[in-house]
Coordinates of C-alpha atoms and ligand atoms in Angstrom, one line a residue:
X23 CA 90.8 -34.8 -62.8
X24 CA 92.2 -33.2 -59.8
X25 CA 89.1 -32.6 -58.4
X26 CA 87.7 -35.6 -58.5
X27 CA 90.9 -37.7 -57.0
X28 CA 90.3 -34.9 -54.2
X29 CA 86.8 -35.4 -53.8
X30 CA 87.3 -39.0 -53.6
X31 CA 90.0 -38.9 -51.1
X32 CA 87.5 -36.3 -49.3
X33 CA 84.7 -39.0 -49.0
X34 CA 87.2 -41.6 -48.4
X35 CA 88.2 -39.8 -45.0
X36 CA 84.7 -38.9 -44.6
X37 CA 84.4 -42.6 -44.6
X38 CA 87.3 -43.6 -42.2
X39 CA 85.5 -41.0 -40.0
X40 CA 82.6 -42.6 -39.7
X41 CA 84.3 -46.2 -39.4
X42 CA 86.0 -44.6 -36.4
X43 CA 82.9 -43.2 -34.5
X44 CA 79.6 -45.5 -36.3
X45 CA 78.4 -48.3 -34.0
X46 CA 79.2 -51.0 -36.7
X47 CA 76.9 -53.5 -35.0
X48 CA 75.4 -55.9 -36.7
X49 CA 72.0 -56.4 -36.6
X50 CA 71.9 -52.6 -36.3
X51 CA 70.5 -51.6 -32.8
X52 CA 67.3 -49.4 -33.1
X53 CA 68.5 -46.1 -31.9
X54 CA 71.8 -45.3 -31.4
X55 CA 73.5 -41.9 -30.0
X56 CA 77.0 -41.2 -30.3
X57 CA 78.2 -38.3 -28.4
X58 CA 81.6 -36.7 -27.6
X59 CA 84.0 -38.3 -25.9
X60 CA 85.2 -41.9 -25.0
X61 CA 86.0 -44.4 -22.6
X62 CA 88.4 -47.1 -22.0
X63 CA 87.4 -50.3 -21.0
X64 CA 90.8 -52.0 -20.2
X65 CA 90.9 -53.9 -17.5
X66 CA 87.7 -53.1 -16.2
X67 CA 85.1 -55.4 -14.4
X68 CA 81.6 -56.1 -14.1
X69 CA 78.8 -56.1 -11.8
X70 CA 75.8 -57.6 -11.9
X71 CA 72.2 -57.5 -10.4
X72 CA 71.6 -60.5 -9.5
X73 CA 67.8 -60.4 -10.3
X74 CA 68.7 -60.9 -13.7
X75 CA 69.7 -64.4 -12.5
X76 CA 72.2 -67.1 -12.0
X77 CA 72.8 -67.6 -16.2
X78 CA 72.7 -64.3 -16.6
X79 CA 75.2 -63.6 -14.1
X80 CA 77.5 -66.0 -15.7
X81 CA 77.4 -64.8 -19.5
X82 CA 78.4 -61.2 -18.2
X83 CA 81.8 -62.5 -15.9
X84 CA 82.3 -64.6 -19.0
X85 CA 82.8 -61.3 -21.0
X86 CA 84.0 -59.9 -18.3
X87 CA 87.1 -62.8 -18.1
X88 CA 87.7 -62.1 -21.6
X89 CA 87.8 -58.3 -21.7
X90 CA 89.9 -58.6 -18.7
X91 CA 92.9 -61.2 -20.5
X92 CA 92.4 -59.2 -23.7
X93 CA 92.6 -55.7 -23.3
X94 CA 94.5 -55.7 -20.0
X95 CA 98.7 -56.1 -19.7
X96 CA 99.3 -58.7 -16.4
X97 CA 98.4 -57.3 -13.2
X98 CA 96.5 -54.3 -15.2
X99 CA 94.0 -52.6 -13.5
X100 CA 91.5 -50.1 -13.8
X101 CA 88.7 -48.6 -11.1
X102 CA 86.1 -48.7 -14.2
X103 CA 83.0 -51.4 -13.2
X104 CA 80.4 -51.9 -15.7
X105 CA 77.3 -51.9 -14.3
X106 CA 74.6 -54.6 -15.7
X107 CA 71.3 -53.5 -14.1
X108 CA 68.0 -54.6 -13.8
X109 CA 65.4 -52.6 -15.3
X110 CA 62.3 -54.6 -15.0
X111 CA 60.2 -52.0 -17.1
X112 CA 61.8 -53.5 -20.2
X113 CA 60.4 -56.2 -22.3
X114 CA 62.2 -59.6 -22.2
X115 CA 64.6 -58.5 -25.4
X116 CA 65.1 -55.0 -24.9
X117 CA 68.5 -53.8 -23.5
X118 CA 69.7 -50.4 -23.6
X119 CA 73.8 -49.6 -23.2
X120 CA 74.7 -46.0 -21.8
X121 CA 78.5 -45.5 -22.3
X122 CA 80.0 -41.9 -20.8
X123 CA 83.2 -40.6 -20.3
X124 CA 83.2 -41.8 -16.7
X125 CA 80.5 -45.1 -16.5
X126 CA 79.0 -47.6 -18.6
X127 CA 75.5 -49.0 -17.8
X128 CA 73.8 -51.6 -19.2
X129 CA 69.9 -52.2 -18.8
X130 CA 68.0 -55.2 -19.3
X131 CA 65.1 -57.4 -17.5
X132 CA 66.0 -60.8 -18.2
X133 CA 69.0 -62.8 -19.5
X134 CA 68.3 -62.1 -23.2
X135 CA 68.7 -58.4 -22.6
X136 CA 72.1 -59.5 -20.9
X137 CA 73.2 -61.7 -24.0
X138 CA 72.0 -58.9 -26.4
X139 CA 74.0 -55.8 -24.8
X140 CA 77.2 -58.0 -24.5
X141 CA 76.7 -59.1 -27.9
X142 CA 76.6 -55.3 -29.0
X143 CA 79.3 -54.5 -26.9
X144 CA 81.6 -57.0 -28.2
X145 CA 81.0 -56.2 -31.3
X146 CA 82.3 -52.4 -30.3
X147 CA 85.4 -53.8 -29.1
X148 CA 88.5 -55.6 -31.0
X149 CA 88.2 -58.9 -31.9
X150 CA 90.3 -59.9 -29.0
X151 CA 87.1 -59.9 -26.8
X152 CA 85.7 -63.0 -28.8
X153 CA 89.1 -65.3 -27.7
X154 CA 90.0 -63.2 -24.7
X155 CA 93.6 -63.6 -26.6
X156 CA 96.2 -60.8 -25.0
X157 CA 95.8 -57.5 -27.3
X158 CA 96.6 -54.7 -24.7
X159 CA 98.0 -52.4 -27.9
X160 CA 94.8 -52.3 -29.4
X161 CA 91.9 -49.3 -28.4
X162 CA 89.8 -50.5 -25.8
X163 CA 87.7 -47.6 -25.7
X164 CA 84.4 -47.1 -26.1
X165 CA 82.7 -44.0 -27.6
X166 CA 80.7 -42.4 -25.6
X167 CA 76.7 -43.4 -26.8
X168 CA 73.2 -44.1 -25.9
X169 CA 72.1 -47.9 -27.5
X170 CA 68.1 -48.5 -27.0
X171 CA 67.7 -51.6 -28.4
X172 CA 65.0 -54.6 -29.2
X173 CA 64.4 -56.7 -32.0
X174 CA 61.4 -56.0 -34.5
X175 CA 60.3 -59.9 -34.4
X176 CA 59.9 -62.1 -31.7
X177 CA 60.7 -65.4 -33.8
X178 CA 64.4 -65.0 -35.1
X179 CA 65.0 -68.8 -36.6
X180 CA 67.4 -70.7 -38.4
X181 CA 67.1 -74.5 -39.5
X182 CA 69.8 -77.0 -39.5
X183 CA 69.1 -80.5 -41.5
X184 CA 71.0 -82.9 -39.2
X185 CA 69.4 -86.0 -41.4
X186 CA 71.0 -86.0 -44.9
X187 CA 74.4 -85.3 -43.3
X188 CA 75.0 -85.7 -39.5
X189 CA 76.3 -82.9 -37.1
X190 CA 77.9 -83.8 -33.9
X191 CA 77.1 -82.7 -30.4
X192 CA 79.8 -80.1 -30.5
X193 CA 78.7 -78.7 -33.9
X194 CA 76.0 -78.5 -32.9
X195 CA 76.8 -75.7 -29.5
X196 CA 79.2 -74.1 -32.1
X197 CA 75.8 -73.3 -34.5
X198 CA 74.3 -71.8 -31.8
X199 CA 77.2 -69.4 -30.7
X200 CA 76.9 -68.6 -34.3
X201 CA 73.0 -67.9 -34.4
X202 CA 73.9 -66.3 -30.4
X203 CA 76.7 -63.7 -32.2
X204 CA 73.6 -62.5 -34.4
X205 CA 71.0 -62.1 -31.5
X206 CA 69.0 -65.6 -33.0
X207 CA 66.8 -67.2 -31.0
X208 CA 65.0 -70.5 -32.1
X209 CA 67.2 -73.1 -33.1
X210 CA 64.6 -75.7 -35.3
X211 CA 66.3 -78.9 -36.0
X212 CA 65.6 -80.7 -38.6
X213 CA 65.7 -84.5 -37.0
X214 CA 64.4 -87.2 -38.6
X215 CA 63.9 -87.6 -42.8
X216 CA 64.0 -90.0 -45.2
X217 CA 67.8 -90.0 -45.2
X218 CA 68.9 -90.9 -41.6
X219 CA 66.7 -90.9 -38.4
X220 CA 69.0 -89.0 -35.9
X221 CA 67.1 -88.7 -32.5
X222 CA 67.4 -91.8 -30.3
X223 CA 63.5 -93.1 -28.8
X224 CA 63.9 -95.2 -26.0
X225 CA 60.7 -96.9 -27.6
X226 CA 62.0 -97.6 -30.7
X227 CA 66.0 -98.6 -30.6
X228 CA 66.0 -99.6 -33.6
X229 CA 65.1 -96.4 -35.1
X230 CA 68.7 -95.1 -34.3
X231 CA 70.3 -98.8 -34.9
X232 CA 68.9 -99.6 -38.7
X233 CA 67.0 -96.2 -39.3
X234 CA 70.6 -93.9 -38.8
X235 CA 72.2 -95.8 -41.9
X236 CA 72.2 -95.5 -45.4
X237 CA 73.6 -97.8 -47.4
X238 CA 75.4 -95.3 -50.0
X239 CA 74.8 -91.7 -51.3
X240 CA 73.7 -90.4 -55.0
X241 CA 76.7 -88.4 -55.8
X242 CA 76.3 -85.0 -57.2
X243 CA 73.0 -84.6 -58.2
X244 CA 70.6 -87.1 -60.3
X245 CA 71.1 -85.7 -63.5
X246 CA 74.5 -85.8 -63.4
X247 CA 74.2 -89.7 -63.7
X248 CA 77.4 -90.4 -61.3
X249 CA 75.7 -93.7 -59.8
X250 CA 76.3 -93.8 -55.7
X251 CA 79.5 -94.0 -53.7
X252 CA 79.0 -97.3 -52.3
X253 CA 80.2 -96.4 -48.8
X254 CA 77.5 -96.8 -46.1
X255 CA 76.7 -93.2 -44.1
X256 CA 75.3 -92.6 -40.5
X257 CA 76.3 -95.4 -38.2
X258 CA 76.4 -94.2 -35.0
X259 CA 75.2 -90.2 -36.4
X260 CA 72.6 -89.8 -33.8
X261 CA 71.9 -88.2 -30.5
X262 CA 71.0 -89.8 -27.4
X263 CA 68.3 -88.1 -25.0
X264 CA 71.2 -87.3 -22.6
X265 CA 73.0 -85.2 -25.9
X266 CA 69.8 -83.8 -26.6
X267 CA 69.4 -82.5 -23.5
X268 CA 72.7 -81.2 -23.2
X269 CA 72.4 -79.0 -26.2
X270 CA 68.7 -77.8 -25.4
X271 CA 70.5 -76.4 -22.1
X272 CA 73.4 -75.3 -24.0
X273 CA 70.6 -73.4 -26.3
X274 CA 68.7 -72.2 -23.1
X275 CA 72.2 -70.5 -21.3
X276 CA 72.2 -68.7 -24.8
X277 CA 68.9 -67.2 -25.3
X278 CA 67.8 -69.7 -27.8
X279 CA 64.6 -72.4 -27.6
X280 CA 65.0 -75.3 -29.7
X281 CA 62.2 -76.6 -31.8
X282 CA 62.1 -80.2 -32.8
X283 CA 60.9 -81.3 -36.1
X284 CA 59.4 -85.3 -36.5
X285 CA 58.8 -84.7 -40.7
X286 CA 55.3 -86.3 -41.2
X287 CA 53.6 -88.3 -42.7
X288 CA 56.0 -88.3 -45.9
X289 CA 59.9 -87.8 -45.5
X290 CA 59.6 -90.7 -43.2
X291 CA 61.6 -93.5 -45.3
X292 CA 63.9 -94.2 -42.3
X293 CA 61.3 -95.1 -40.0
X294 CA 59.5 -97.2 -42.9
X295 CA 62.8 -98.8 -42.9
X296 CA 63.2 -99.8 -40.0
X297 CA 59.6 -101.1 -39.5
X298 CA 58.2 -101.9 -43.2
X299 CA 54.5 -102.4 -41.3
X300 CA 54.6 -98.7 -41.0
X301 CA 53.9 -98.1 -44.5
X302 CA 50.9 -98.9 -47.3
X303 CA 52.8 -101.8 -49.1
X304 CA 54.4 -102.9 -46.2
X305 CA 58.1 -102.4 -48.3
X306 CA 60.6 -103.7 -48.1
X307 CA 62.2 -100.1 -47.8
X308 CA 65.9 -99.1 -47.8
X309 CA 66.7 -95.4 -46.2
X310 CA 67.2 -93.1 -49.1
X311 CA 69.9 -93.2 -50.5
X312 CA 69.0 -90.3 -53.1
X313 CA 67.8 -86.7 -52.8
X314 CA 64.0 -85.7 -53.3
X315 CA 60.8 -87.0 -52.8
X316 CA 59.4 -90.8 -51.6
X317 CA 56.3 -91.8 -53.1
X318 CA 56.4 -93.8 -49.9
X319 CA 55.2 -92.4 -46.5
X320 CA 53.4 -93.4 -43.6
X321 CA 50.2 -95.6 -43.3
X322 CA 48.1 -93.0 -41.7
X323 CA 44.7 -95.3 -42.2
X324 CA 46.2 -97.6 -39.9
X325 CA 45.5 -96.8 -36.2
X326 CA 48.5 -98.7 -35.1
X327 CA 50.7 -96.4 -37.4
X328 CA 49.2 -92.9 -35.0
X329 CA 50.6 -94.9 -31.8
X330 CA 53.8 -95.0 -33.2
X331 CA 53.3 -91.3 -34.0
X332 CA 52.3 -90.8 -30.5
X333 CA 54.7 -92.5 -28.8
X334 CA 57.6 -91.1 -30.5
X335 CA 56.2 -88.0 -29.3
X336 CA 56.0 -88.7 -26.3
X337 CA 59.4 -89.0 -25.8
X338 CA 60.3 -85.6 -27.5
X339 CA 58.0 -83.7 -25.6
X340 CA 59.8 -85.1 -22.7
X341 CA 62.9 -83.9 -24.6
X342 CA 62.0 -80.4 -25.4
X343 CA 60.4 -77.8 -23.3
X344 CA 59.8 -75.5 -26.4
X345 CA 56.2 -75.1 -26.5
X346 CA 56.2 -75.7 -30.4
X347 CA 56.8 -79.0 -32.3
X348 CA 57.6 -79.0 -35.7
X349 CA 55.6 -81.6 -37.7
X350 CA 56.2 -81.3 -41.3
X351 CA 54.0 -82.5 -43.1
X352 CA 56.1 -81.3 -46.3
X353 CA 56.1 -82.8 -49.8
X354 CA 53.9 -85.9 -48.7
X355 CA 52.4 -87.7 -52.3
X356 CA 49.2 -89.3 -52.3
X357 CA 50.3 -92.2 -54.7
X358 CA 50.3 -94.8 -51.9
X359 CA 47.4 -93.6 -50.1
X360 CA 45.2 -93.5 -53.5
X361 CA 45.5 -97.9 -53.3
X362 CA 45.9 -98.5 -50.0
X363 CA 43.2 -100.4 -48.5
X364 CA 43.4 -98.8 -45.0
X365 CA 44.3 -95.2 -46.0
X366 CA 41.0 -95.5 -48.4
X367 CA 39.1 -97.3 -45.2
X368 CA 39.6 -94.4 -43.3
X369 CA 38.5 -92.1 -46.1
X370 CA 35.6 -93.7 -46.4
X371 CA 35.0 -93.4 -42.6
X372 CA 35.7 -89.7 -42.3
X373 CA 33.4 -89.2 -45.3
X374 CA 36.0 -87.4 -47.2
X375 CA 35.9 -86.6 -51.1
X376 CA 37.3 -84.7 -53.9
X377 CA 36.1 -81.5 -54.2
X378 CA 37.6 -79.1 -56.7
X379 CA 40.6 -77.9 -54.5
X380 CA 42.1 -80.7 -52.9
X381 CA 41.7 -84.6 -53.3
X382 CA 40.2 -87.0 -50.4
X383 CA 43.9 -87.9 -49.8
X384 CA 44.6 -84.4 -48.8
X385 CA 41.6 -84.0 -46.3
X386 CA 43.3 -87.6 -44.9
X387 CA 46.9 -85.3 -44.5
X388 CA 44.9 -82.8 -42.6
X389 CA 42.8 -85.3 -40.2
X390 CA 46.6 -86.7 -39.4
X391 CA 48.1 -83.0 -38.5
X392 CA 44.8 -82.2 -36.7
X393 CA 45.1 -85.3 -34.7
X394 CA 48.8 -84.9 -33.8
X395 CA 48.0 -81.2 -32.9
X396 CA 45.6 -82.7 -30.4
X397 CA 47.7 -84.8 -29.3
X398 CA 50.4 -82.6 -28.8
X399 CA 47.9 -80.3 -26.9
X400 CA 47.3 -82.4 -24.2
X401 CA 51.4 -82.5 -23.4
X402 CA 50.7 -78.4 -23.7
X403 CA 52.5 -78.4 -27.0
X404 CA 51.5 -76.3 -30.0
X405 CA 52.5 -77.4 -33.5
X406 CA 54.3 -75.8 -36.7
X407 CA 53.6 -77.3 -40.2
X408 CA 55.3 -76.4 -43.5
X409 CA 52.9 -74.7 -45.9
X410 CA 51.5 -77.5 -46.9
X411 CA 49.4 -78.0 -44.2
X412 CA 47.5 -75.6 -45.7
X413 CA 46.2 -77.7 -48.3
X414 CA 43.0 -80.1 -47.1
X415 CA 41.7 -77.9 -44.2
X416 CA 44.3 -76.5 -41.5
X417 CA 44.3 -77.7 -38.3
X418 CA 43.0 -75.0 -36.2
X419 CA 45.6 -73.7 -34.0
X420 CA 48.6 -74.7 -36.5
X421 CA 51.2 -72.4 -36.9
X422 CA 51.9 -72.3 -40.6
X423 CA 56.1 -72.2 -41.9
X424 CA 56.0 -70.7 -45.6
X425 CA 58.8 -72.2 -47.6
X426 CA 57.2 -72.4 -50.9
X427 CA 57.7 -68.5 -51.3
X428 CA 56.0 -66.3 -49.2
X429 CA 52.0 -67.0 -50.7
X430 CA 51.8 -69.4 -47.8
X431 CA 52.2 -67.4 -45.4
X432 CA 49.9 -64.7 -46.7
X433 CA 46.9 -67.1 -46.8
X434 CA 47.6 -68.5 -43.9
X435 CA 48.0 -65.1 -41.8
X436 CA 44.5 -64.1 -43.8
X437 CA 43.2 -67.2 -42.0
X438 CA 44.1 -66.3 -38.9
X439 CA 46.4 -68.2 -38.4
X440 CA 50.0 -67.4 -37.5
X441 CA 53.1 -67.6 -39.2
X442 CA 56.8 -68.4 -39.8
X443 CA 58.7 -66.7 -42.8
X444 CA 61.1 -68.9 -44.4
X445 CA 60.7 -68.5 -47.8
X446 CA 63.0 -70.6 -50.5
X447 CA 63.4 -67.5 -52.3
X448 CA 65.0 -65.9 -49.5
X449 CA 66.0 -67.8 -47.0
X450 CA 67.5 -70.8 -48.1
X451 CA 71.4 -71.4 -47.3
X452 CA 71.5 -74.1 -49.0
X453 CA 70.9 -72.6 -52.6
X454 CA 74.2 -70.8 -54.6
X455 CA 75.5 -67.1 -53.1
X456 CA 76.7 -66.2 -56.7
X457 CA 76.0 -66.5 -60.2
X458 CA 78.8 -68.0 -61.0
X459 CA 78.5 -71.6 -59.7
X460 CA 81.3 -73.1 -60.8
X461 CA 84.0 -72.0 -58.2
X462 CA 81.3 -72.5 -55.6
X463 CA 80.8 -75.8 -53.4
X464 CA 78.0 -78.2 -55.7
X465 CA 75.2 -77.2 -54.1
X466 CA 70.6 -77.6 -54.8
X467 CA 70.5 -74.7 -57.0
X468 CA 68.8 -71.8 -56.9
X469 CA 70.6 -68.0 -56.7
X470 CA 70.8 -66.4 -53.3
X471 CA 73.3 -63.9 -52.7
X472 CA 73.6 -62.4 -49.9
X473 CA 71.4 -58.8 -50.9
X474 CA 68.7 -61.1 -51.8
X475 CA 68.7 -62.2 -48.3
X476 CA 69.1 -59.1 -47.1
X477 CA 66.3 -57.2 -49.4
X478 CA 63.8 -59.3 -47.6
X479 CA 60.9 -58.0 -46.1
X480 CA 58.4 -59.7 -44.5
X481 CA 55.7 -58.1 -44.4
X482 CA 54.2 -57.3 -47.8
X483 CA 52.4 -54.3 -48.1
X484 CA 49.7 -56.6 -49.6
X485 CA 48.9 -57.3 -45.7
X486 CA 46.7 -55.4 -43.6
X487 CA 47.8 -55.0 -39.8
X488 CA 46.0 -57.4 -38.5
X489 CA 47.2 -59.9 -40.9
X490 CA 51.0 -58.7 -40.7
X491 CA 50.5 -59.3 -36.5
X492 CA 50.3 -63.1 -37.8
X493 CA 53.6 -62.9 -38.8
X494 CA 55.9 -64.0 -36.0
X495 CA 59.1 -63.9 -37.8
X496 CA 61.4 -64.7 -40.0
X497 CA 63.7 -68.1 -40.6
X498 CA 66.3 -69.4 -42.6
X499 CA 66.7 -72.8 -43.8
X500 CA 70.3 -75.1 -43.9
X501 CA 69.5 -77.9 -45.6
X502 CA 72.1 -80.1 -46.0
X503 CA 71.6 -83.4 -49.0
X504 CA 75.0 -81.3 -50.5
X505 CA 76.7 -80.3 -47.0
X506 CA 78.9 -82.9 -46.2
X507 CA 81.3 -81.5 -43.5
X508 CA 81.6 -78.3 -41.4
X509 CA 83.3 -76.1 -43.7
X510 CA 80.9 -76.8 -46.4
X511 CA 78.4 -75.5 -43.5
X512 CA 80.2 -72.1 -42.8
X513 CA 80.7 -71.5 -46.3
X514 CA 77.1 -71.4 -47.2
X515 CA 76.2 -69.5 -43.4
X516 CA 78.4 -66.5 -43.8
X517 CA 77.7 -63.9 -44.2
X518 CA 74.0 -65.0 -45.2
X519 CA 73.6 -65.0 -41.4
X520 CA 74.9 -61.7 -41.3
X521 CA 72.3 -60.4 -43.6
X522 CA 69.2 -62.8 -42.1
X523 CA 69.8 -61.2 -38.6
X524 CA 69.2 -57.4 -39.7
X525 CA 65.9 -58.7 -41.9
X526 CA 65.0 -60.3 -38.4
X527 CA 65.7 -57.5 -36.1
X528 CA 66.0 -54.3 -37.2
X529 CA 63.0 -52.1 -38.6
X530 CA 62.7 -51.3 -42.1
X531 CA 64.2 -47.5 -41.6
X532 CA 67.2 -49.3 -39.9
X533 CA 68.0 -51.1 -42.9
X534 CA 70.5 -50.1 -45.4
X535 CA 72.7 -52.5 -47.7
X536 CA 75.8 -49.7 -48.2
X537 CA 75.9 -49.6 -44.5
X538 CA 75.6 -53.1 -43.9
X539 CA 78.5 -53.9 -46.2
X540 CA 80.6 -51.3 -44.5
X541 CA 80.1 -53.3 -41.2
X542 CA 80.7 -56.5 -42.9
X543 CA 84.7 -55.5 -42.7
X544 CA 84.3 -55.8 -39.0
X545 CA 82.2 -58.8 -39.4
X546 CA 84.7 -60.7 -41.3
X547 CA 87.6 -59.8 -38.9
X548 CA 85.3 -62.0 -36.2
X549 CA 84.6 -64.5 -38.6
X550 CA 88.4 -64.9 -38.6
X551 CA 88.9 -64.6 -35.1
X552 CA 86.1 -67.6 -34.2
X553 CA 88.2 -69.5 -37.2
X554 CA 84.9 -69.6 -39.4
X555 CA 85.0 -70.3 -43.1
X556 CA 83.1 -67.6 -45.1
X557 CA 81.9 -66.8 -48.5
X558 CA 83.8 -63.6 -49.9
X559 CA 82.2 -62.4 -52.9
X560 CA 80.7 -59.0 -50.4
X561 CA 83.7 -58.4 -48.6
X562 CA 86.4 -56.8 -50.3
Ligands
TNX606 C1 62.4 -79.1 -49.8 S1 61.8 -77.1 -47.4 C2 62.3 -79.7 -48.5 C3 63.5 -80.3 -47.9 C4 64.7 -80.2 -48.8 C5 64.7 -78.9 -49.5 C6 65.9 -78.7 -50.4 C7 60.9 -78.4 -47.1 C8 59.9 -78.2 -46.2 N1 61.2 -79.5 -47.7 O1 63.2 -81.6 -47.6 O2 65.8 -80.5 -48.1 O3 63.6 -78.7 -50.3 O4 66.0 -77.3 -50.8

């Protein structure tokens, strides 16, 4: 017995060891050195080449004004500079951080490399350095190390469904300092559905006026028969264009392109609302006041229904500089189309029938998506689909999102085509984090704990290498019919997040759940320190 309580407390030391001297950095940086040695940072300052540019330039004095109230007593000084340089070898991601006893110098060729290194430097220091709040007692020092670092995918995603419950302007920024903390960098917001349009169109006023409102919510979910709460939601829950482009700036200073989505042809009940000529039986149409699917979705056989399409493009092309749109095109039925008049016109037209995969309704989904990907090409935009744009024939230069699992993706990578991970079996915060649902927030179903997030990887061995070069990342979905307010959000984000951003950016061999847990203690303390609500059921 005595043995083993002395073994224990031998590998618990060994432990606190290597809590002391591991980089605890999360996602894990690709190669990482430690050495002898260490080095305060108190008080020190920073320097900056300025070809790394003006935003650049700003995100490092902005650590720098934190480390400085945090780790230094008033009027505390110290001769140490930290030197950002400019290393225009490196790739656009890549950042290396070279701490010794006497300098620290950080490497990068462009202001992601500058976000990335301070991120992984924060993360070395107390928690102070996220609030800049006075902490001069605590250990400033860092150990003396070698960081190379860059991610393994270049798409690093995460969704936020702004339609079935609204977030505001400044929930919005605070999203992306999450997604920022974890070295994310594609915001894709979920815009417009059948539950609210949320994205104002100068065009289209009304869209924003009648198409923002519901007039009550289901409560719960349908089968629990509790009726709706008879209290009208969305008035006013939109963004102007002036919002909009506040946060795609906000996004930009923080290394992260925002990708719109316009859902099409189906999810569209708020635009059918507002103008019923939109649709096959002209309505009248309510926005959805439920969760799931409408059998009712755009007229596509009407031409004046693809003007409306493109003008409301239009204006978010203007909005967005991202060079992808997000289209949908998810969960559209055919059951309107099938006895539409126009929708069967323009069947007839395109000389579409039933073959043995797919109806003629599904070749008239693919002629929409091809004709809004050629639309969108001559504003120089490319366009992302859900898997379902698979079905029919694929527009040609379509990047395909795999949600349904991961089979999606595979095809559509075999195809040629490329590819977005975001599998529901994986990737989706809005499912359960434990088994035991009844002390968790009601929520869509489904079981994904935090391993299974982590365990991910993306590219099957089922792939050959030509097919796995398709695969341009990884993304995680926040879809919120059963996220009602901010809290609710965090909840079901941490540490999910945590887990997602080591799937996105570390290689397989980097990966390793035991460790990963072990940095979750730091993790948490930052949750705490940004004020963020969290699931516990990994941490402690
Ligand atoms: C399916 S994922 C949807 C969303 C829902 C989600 C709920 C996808 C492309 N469509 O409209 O919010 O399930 O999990």
């Amino acid at each position: 017995m005595r043995i083993i309580v002395g073994f224990i407390a031998f590998l618990l030391s060994l432990q606190f060891l290597s809590a002391k001297t591991a980089i605890d950095v999360i996602p894990c940086p690709a190669s990482v050195v430690v050495s002898e040695g260490k080095l305060s940072v108190a008080g020190a300052r920073c320097k900056t080449d300025s070809r790394l540019g003006k935003t650049a330039v700003a995100a490092v004095k902005d650590f720098e004004e934190n480390l400085f109230r945090a780790s230094t007593v008033k009027n505390g000084k110290s001769g140490l500079v930290v030197s950002f340089e400019m290393a225009s070898e490196m790739s656009d991601e890549e950042y290396s951080i070279s701490v010794s006893e006497k300098t620290v110098v950080v490497k990068a060729s462009s202001l992601k490399g500058v976000l990335y290194a301070i991120e992984t430097m924060k993360q070395m220091l107390p928690v102070a350095i996220y609030t800049g709040a006075p902490a001069p007692k605590e250990d400033w020092s860092l150990p003396c190390v070698e960081i190379k670092d860059k991610p393994r995918f270049a798409y690093r995603g995460l969704l936020l469904d702004v339609s079935r419950h609204f977030f505001d302007v400044e929930q919005v920024k605070k999203y992306m300092d999450f997604m920022a903390l974890h070295k994310l960098n594609t915001f894709h917001w979920h815009l417009t559905d059948d539950q609210g349009w949320r994205v104002e169109i100068k065009k289209y006023p009304e869209l924003t006026q009648k198409g923002a409102v519901r007039k009550e919510t289901i409560i719960g979910r349908w089968a629990d028969k509790k009726g709706f709460d008879g209290t009208p939601y969305g008035e006013g829950m939109w963004y102007s264009q002036e919002q909009i482009r506040e946060v795609v700036d906000y996004a930009a200073s923080k290394g992260i392109e925002v990708i719109p989505e316009i859902d099409l042809p189906g999810h569209m009940l708020a635009a059918l609302a507002t103008y019923p000529e939109l649709g096959c039986t002209g309505g009248p149409y309510e926005v959805c006041r439920w969760w799931g699917v409408s059998k009712d979705v755009l007229c596509v056989g009407k031409e004046s229904t693809m003007v409306f399409l493109e003008n409301v493009l239009s204006e978010i092309c203007e909005l967005f500089p991202s060079k992808y749109i997000h289209i949908g095109g998810d969960e559209c039925p055919k059951v309107r189309w099938q006895s539409c008049p126009h929708c069967q016109a323009k069947i007839r037209e395109l000389g579409y029938r039933d073959d043995i995969n797919h109806t003629a309704e599904h070749y008239l989904q693919s002629y929409v998506t091809k004709r809004i990907e050629d639309f969108l090409a001559t504003k120089g935009k490319s366009i992302i689909g859900w898997d379902e744009i698979l079905e029919g024939e694929v527009a040609p230069d379509a990047t395909v999102m795999s949600w349904r699992g991961t089979k999606g993706g595979i095809a559509a990578a075999r195809l040629g085509h490329d590819v977005i991970m975001a599998p529901n079996t994986y990737c989706y915060f809005n499912y359960y984090q434990a088994k035991d649902q009844s002390k968790e927030p009601l929520a869509r179903g489904g079981h994904t704990p935090v391993s299974k997030v982590y365990s991910y990887e993306p590219l099957p061995d089922e792939m050959t290498k030509e097919e796995k070069s398709h695969i341009l990342g990884v993304q995680a979905c926040m879809w919120s019919e059963y996220i009602t307010d901010w809290g609710t959000l965090e909840y079901m984000l941490f540490p999910r997040l945590s887990a997602l951003s080591e799937v996105q950016w570390c290689e397989p061999e980097n990966k390793n759940y035991q460790t990963f847990i072990r940095k979750m203690r730091h993790m948490a303390k930052i949750y705490e320190a940004l004020g963020c609500n969290y699931a516990t059921h990994i941490i402690n």
